[in-house]
PDB file of C-alpha atoms in Angstrom:
ATOM      1  CA  MET A   1      70.765 125.133 109.433  1.00 51.00           C
ATOM      2  CA  LYS A   2      70.651 128.081 111.851  1.00 48.00           C
ATOM      3  CA  LEU A   3      72.310 125.994 114.556  1.00 50.00           C
ATOM      4  CA  VAL A   4      74.976 124.743 112.159  1.00 51.00           C
ATOM      5  CA  LYS A   5      75.816 128.314 111.139  1.00 48.00           C
ATOM      6  CA  THR A   6      75.992 129.302 114.810  1.00 49.00           C
ATOM      7  CA  LEU A   7      78.441 126.464 115.438  1.00 49.00           C
ATOM      8  CA  VAL A   8      80.537 127.476 112.469  1.00 54.00           C
ATOM      9  CA  VAL A   9      80.615 131.178 113.304  1.00 51.00           C
ATOM     10  CA  SER A  10      81.518 130.398 116.885  1.00 46.00           C
ATOM     11  CA  SER A  11      84.283 127.952 116.046  1.00 47.00           C
ATOM     12  CA  LEU A  12      85.943 129.238 112.909  1.00 49.00           C
ATOM     13  CA  LEU A  13      85.242 132.950 112.464  1.00 43.00           C
ATOM     14  CA  LEU A  14      86.583 133.837 115.770  1.00 41.00           C
ATOM     15  CA  ILE A  15      90.219 133.659 116.524  1.00 41.00           C
ATOM     16  CA  SER A  16      92.547 136.603 116.755  1.00 43.00           C
ATOM     17  CA  VAL A  17      95.682 134.760 117.849  1.00 44.00           C
ATOM     18  CA  THR A  18      98.993 136.538 117.516  1.00 39.00           C
ATOM     19  CA  ALA A  19     101.001 135.072 120.400  1.00 45.00           C
ATOM     20  CA  PHE A  20     102.205 131.470 120.312  1.00 46.00           C
ATOM     21  CA  ALA A  21     103.595 130.071 123.542  1.00 50.00           C
ATOM     22  CA  ALA A  22     106.712 127.962 123.199  1.00 48.00           C
ATOM     23  CA  SER A  23     105.065 125.360 125.413  1.00 65.00           C
ATOM     24  CA  ASP A  24     101.949 125.010 123.248  1.00 76.00           C
ATOM     25  CA  PRO A  25     101.416 121.334 122.320  1.00 87.00           C
ATOM     26  CA  ALA A  26     101.145 120.406 118.637  1.00 90.00           C
ATOM     27  CA  PRO A  27      97.309 120.272 118.444  1.00 92.00           C
ATOM     28  CA  VAL A  28      97.006 123.793 119.863  1.00 89.00           C
ATOM     29  CA  VAL A  29      99.724 125.073 117.540  1.00 89.00           C
ATOM     30  CA  MET A  30      97.800 123.632 114.584  1.00 90.00           C
ATOM     31  CA  LEU A  31      94.565 125.331 115.671  1.00 87.00           C
ATOM     32  CA  LYS A  32      96.267 128.678 116.302  1.00 85.00           C
ATOM     33  CA  ASN A  33      98.198 128.580 113.025  1.00 87.00           C
ATOM     34  CA  THR A  34      95.139 127.650 110.981  1.00 86.00           C
ATOM     35  CA  THR A  35      92.826 130.212 112.496  1.00 76.00           C
ATOM     36  CA  SER A  36      95.461 132.945 112.343  1.00 82.00           C
ATOM     37  CA  GLN A  37      95.892 132.271 108.617  1.00 86.00           C
ATOM     38  CA  MET A  38      92.123 132.441 108.180  1.00 81.00           C
ATOM     39  CA  LEU A  39      91.903 135.698 110.123  1.00 77.00           C
ATOM     40  CA  ALA A  40      94.707 137.249 108.057  1.00 83.00           C
ATOM     41  CA  ALA A  41      92.865 136.286 104.871  1.00 85.00           C
ATOM     42  CA  LEU A  42      89.577 137.705 106.147  1.00 80.00           C
ATOM     43  CA  ASP A  43      91.301 140.943 107.144  1.00 79.00           C
ATOM     44  CA  LYS A  44      92.953 141.171 103.726  1.00 86.00           C
ATOM     45  CA  TYR A  45      89.619 140.969 101.927  1.00 83.00           C
ATOM     46  CA  ILE A  46      87.508 142.790 104.514  1.00 77.00           C
ATOM     47  CA  GLY A  47      84.861 144.784 102.697  1.00 79.00           C
ATOM     48  CA  LYS A  48      84.759 142.233  99.883  1.00 83.00           C
ATOM     49  CA  LEU A  49      83.461 139.247 101.866  1.00 79.00           C
ATOM     50  CA  LYS A  50      79.730 139.927 102.031  1.00 81.00           C
ATOM     51  CA  GLY A  51      77.970 138.170  99.162  1.00 81.00           C
ATOM     52  CA  ASN A  52      81.254 137.013  97.624  1.00 83.00           C
ATOM     53  CA  ASP A  53      80.686 133.252  97.815  1.00 83.00           C
ATOM     54  CA  LYS A  54      83.415 132.393  95.331  1.00 88.00           C
ATOM     55  CA  LEU A  55      86.099 134.313  97.226  1.00 88.00           C
ATOM     56  CA  VAL A  56      85.188 132.948 100.652  1.00 86.00           C
ATOM     57  CA  ASP A  57      84.691 129.388  99.330  1.00 88.00           C
ATOM     58  CA  GLY A  58      88.221 129.561  97.999  1.00 90.00           C
ATOM     59  CA  LEU A  59      89.630 130.740 101.322  1.00 89.00           C
ATOM     60  CA  VAL A  60      87.824 128.005 103.239  1.00 87.00           C
ATOM     61  CA  SER A  61      88.940 125.279 100.812  1.00 90.00           C
ATOM     62  CA  LYS A  62      92.555 126.443 100.861  1.00 92.00           C
ATOM     63  CA  ILE A  63      93.032 127.232 104.557  1.00 91.00           C
ATOM     64  CA  LEU A  64      90.518 125.256 106.633  1.00 89.00           C
ATOM     65  CA  VAL A  65      89.478 122.119 104.743  1.00 90.00           C
ATOM     66  CA  PRO A  66      92.956 120.503 104.802  1.00 93.00           C
ATOM     67  CA  HIS A  67      92.839 120.476 108.617  1.00 93.00           C
ATOM     68  CA  PHE A  68      89.583 118.502 108.869  1.00 93.00           C
ATOM     69  CA  ASP A  69      89.319 114.719 108.765  1.00 96.00           C
ATOM     70  CA  LEU A  70      86.361 114.773 106.409  1.00 93.00           C
ATOM     71  CA  THR A  71      86.370 111.010 105.871  1.00 95.00           C
ATOM     72  CA  SER A  72      85.907 110.439 109.596  1.00 96.00           C
ATOM     73  CA  MET A  73      83.292 113.201 109.795  1.00 95.00           C
ATOM     74  CA  SER A  74      81.400 111.784 106.797  1.00 97.00           C
ATOM     75  CA  ARG A  75      81.357 108.301 108.313  1.00 97.00           C
ATOM     76  CA  SER A  76      80.187 109.590 111.696  1.00 96.00           C
ATOM     77  CA  VAL A  77      77.494 111.816 110.196  1.00 96.00           C
ATOM     78  CA  VAL A  78      75.709 108.969 108.377  1.00 97.00           C
ATOM     79  CA  GLY A  79      76.395 106.241 110.966  1.00 96.00           C
ATOM     80  CA  PRO A  80      75.479 102.663 109.926  1.00 96.00           C
ATOM     81  CA  TYR A  81      74.519 103.781 106.417  1.00 97.00           C
ATOM     82  CA  TRP A  82      78.229 104.275 105.668  1.00 97.00           C
ATOM     83  CA  ASN A  83      79.131 100.566 105.789  1.00 96.00           C
ATOM     84  CA  LYS A  84      76.019  99.621 103.813  1.00 94.00           C
ATOM     85  CA  ALA A  85      77.016 101.855 100.898  1.00 96.00           C
ATOM     86  CA  SER A  86      79.412 101.073  98.059  1.00 96.00           C
ATOM     87  CA  ARG A  87      82.873 102.640  98.060  1.00 96.00           C
ATOM     88  CA  ALA A  88      81.813 104.808  95.115  1.00 97.00           C
ATOM     89  CA  THR A  89      78.814 106.139  97.058  1.00 97.00           C
ATOM     90  CA  GLN A  90      80.994 106.779 100.100  1.00 97.00           C
ATOM     91  CA  LYS A  91      83.428 108.841  98.012  1.00 97.00           C
ATOM     92  CA  GLU A  92      80.567 110.733  96.370  1.00 97.00           C
ATOM     93  CA  PHE A  93      79.014 111.522  99.736  1.00 97.00           C
ATOM     94  CA  GLU A  94      82.337 112.734 101.152  1.00 97.00           C
ATOM     95  CA  LYS A  95      82.797 115.024  98.152  1.00 96.00           C
ATOM     96  CA  GLU A  96      79.290 116.494  98.352  1.00 96.00           C
ATOM     97  CA  PHE A  97      79.363 116.702 102.153  1.00 94.00           C
ATOM     98  CA  THR A  98      82.646 118.620 101.940  1.00 93.00           C
ATOM     99  CA  ARG A  99      81.069 121.045  99.456  1.00 91.00           C
ATOM    100  CA  TYR A 100      77.992 121.397 101.658  1.00 89.00           C
ATOM    101  CA  VAL A 101      80.047 122.126 104.790  1.00 85.00           C
ATOM    102  CA  THR A 102      82.321 124.508 102.877  1.00 85.00           C
ATOM    103  CA  ARG A 103      79.336 126.477 101.601  1.00 83.00           C
ATOM    104  CA  THR A 104      77.903 126.659 105.140  1.00 78.00           C
ATOM    105  CA  TYR A 105      81.236 127.866 106.521  1.00 74.00           C
ATOM    106  CA  SER A 106      81.580 130.417 103.726  1.00 77.00           C
ATOM    107  CA  ALA A 107      78.151 131.897 104.408  1.00 75.00           C
ATOM    108  CA  ALA A 108      78.972 132.162 108.110  1.00 71.00           C
ATOM    109  CA  MET A 109      82.395 133.707 107.538  1.00 72.00           C
ATOM    110  CA  GLN A 110      80.882 136.610 105.669  1.00 74.00           C
ATOM    111  CA  SER A 111      79.597 137.738 109.090  1.00 69.00           C
ATOM    112  CA  TYR A 112      83.051 137.868 110.713  1.00 67.00           C
ATOM    113  CA  ASP A 113      83.240 140.778 113.166  1.00 68.00           C
ATOM    114  CA  GLY A 114      86.596 140.506 114.933  1.00 67.00           C
ATOM    115  CA  GLU A 115      85.784 138.042 117.724  1.00 69.00           C
ATOM    116  CA  THR A 116      88.712 136.673 119.746  1.00 71.00           C
ATOM    117  CA  MET A 117      89.577 133.331 121.358  1.00 73.00           C
ATOM    118  CA  ARG A 118      91.209 132.174 124.570  1.00 79.00           C
ATOM    119  CA  PHE A 119      92.617 128.632 124.649  1.00 80.00           C
ATOM    120  CA  ASP A 120      92.758 126.523 127.804  1.00 84.00           C
ATOM    121  CA  PRO A 121      95.924 124.526 128.517  1.00 82.00           C
ATOM    122  CA  ILE A 122      95.731 120.797 127.798  1.00 85.00           C
ATOM    123  CA  ARG A 123      95.964 118.875 131.038  1.00 80.00           C
ATOM    124  CA  GLY A 124      97.522 115.435 131.301  1.00 77.00           C
ATOM    125  CA  ASN A 125      99.313 113.389 128.677  1.00 79.00           C
ATOM    126  CA  ILE A 126      98.511 113.791 124.998  1.00 85.00           C
ATOM    127  CA  GLY A 127      97.807 110.577 123.099  1.00 88.00           C
ATOM    128  CA  ASN A 128      96.711 110.196 119.487  1.00 93.00           C
ATOM    129  CA  LYS A 129      93.403 111.893 120.277  1.00 94.00           C
ATOM    130  CA  VAL A 130      92.822 114.989 122.367  1.00 93.00           C
ATOM    131  CA  ARG A 131      90.197 117.624 123.025  1.00 93.00           C
ATOM    132  CA  VAL A 132      91.210 121.251 123.036  1.00 91.00           C
ATOM    133  CA  SER A 133      88.963 123.560 125.046  1.00 88.00           C
ATOM    134  CA  SER A 134      88.642 127.288 124.537  1.00 83.00           C
ATOM    135  CA  ASP A 135      86.369 130.283 125.012  1.00 82.00           C
ATOM    136  CA  LEU A 136      85.044 132.559 122.302  1.00 75.00           C
ATOM    137  CA  ILE A 137      85.206 136.123 123.594  1.00 76.00           C
ATOM    138  CA  LEU A 138      82.320 138.172 122.201  1.00 71.00           C
ATOM    139  CA  LYS A 139      82.155 141.943 121.981  1.00 71.00           C
ATOM    140  CA  ASN A 140      78.787 141.794 123.728  1.00 74.00           C
ATOM    141  CA  GLY A 141      77.636 138.906 125.878  1.00 77.00           C
ATOM    142  CA  PRO A 142      79.199 136.101 127.900  1.00 84.00           C
ATOM    143  CA  PRO A 143      81.946 133.867 126.448  1.00 83.00           C
ATOM    144  CA  ILE A 144      80.946 130.790 124.457  1.00 80.00           C
ATOM    145  CA  GLN A 145      82.636 127.504 125.339  1.00 84.00           C
ATOM    146  CA  LEU A 146      84.177 125.591 122.426  1.00 83.00           C
ATOM    147  CA  GLN A 147      85.866 122.236 122.244  1.00 89.00           C
ATOM    148  CA  TYR A 148      87.813 120.752 119.325  1.00 90.00           C
ATOM    149  CA  SER A 149      88.276 116.993 118.923  1.00 95.00           C
ATOM    150  CA  VAL A 150      91.519 116.341 117.076  1.00 95.00           C
ATOM    151  CA  GLU A 151      93.413 113.198 116.122  1.00 96.00           C
ATOM    152  CA  LYS A 152      96.996 112.602 115.071  1.00 96.00           C
ATOM    153  CA  HIS A 153      97.581 111.294 111.546  1.00 94.00           C
ATOM    154  CA  GLY A 154     101.280 110.739 110.989  1.00 93.00           C
ATOM    155  CA  ASN A 155     102.864 114.084 111.837  1.00 91.00           C
ATOM    156  CA  ASN A 156      99.616 116.040 111.425  1.00 93.00           C
ATOM    157  CA  TRP A 157      96.659 116.753 113.689  1.00 96.00           C
ATOM    158  CA  LEU A 158      93.199 116.822 112.098  1.00 96.00           C
ATOM    159  CA  ILE A 159      89.852 118.011 113.466  1.00 94.00           C
ATOM    160  CA  TYR A 160      87.183 115.301 113.400  1.00 95.00           C
ATOM    161  CA  ASP A 161      84.515 117.155 115.392  1.00 94.00           C
ATOM    162  CA  PHE A 162      83.951 120.329 117.374  1.00 86.00           C
ATOM    163  CA  SER A 163      81.285 121.502 119.743  1.00 87.00           C
ATOM    164  CA  VAL A 164      79.881 124.808 120.951  1.00 80.00           C
ATOM    165  CA  ASP A 165      78.461 124.887 124.471  1.00 81.00           C
ATOM    166  CA  GLY A 166      78.425 121.090 124.359  1.00 86.00           C
ATOM    167  CA  ILE A 167      76.659 120.759 120.983  1.00 87.00           C
ATOM    168  CA  SER A 168      78.607 118.624 118.494  1.00 91.00           C
ATOM    169  CA  ILE A 169      78.505 119.686 114.850  1.00 88.00           C
ATOM    170  CA  VAL A 170      78.828 116.030 113.764  1.00 93.00           C
ATOM    171  CA  LYS A 171      75.803 115.068 115.853  1.00 94.00           C
ATOM    172  CA  ASN A 172      73.960 118.109 114.519  1.00 92.00           C
ATOM    173  CA  TYR A 173      74.544 117.057 110.904  1.00 94.00           C
ATOM    174  CA  ASN A 174      73.596 113.484 111.832  1.00 95.00           C
ATOM    175  CA  SER A 175      70.259 114.718 113.196  1.00 95.00           C
ATOM    176  CA  GLN A 176      69.764 116.849 110.108  1.00 94.00           C
ATOM    177  CA  PHE A 177      70.307 113.914 107.729  1.00 96.00           C
ATOM    178  CA  THR A 178      68.636 111.083 109.692  1.00 96.00           C
ATOM    179  CA  GLY A 179      65.170 111.483 108.171  1.00 96.00           C
ATOM    180  CA  VAL A 180      66.492 111.519 104.601  1.00 96.00           C
ATOM    181  CA  LEU A 181      68.719 108.501 105.240  1.00 97.00           C
ATOM    182  CA  ARG A 182      65.771 106.506 106.570  1.00 97.00           C
ATOM    183  CA  GLN A 183      63.661 107.359 103.553  1.00 96.00           C
ATOM    184  CA  VAL A 184      66.100 107.121 100.644  1.00 96.00           C
ATOM    185  CA  GLY A 185      69.418 105.890 102.040  1.00 96.00           C
ATOM    186  CA  LEU A 186      72.850 107.312 101.393  1.00 97.00           C
ATOM    187  CA  ASP A 187      72.399 107.393  97.607  1.00 96.00           C
ATOM    188  CA  GLY A 188      69.310 109.529  98.058  1.00 97.00           C
ATOM    189  CA  LEU A 189      71.091 111.857 100.472  1.00 97.00           C
ATOM    190  CA  VAL A 190      73.936 112.272  97.965  1.00 97.00           C
ATOM    191  CA  ALA A 191      71.394 113.221  95.300  1.00 97.00           C
ATOM    192  CA  GLN A 192      69.831 115.825  97.601  1.00 96.00           C
ATOM    193  CA  LEU A 193      73.217 117.289  98.520  1.00 96.00           C
ATOM    194  CA  LYS A 194      74.147 117.529  94.836  1.00 95.00           C
ATOM    195  CA  LYS A 195      70.978 119.511  94.262  1.00 94.00           C
ATOM    196  CA  ARG A 196      71.682 121.830  97.199  1.00 91.00           C
ATOM    197  CA  ASN A 197      75.289 122.262  96.112  1.00 89.00           C
ATOM    198  CA  GLY A 198      74.358 122.937  92.503  1.00 85.00           C
ATOM    199  CA  SER A 199      76.588 120.036  91.397  1.00 73.00           C
TER     200      SER A 199
END
C-alpha cells in the first residue's frame, strides 16, 4: 500500500501546468488539462483536504476517473482470472477496484504540497497508443521520472497504466492481489475489496 500511495502522489498530486504549447499532441494536452483541473480544485479547497475523504473522493471521481481506462486496468490487474470469471463478476470487480483506487488516490491527495511537473516531448509518430514521459520536480530532492501509458478511444485518450521510476502501478496492484486470487479467485477478491471499501 505504501508503494501504491507513493505512485499515486508522484503521478497525480503533482502538476502545476499553466502553459499549453500549441504544438502539444493530444495525449499531452489531455494530461495537462486533467491535472490542471485537479490542481485548481485542490487549491480551491486547500485547508479542507486533510481528513475530508468525502470531498476528495468526489474530486477524484469527477476529474480523474473519467480519464482512466478502468476496464483495461481491471483486466490487466487480475490477469488470467479475468477470462475465467463471469461477466457479472467482472463488472463487480471493476466497480470495487475503481472504488479502491479512488480511495487510495484520495488519501494520497490530502498530502498535496505544490509539486510541479515537466513533460518531455513525444518523439516519433503517434499511433493509437503512446507513452508520455515526464519529471516530477520536488521541492527537496532529485526529480522523479514518470511515464503515462495512454490509448486512443474514439476522439479521447485514456490512461491504462502509469509508472514511477519504472514501477508500473498495474503491476504493483497485480502483485498485491496475486495471493488472494490464487486462494479464493476473483469472486473472493471482490468480496475482500467490498469489505475494504465498506460496500
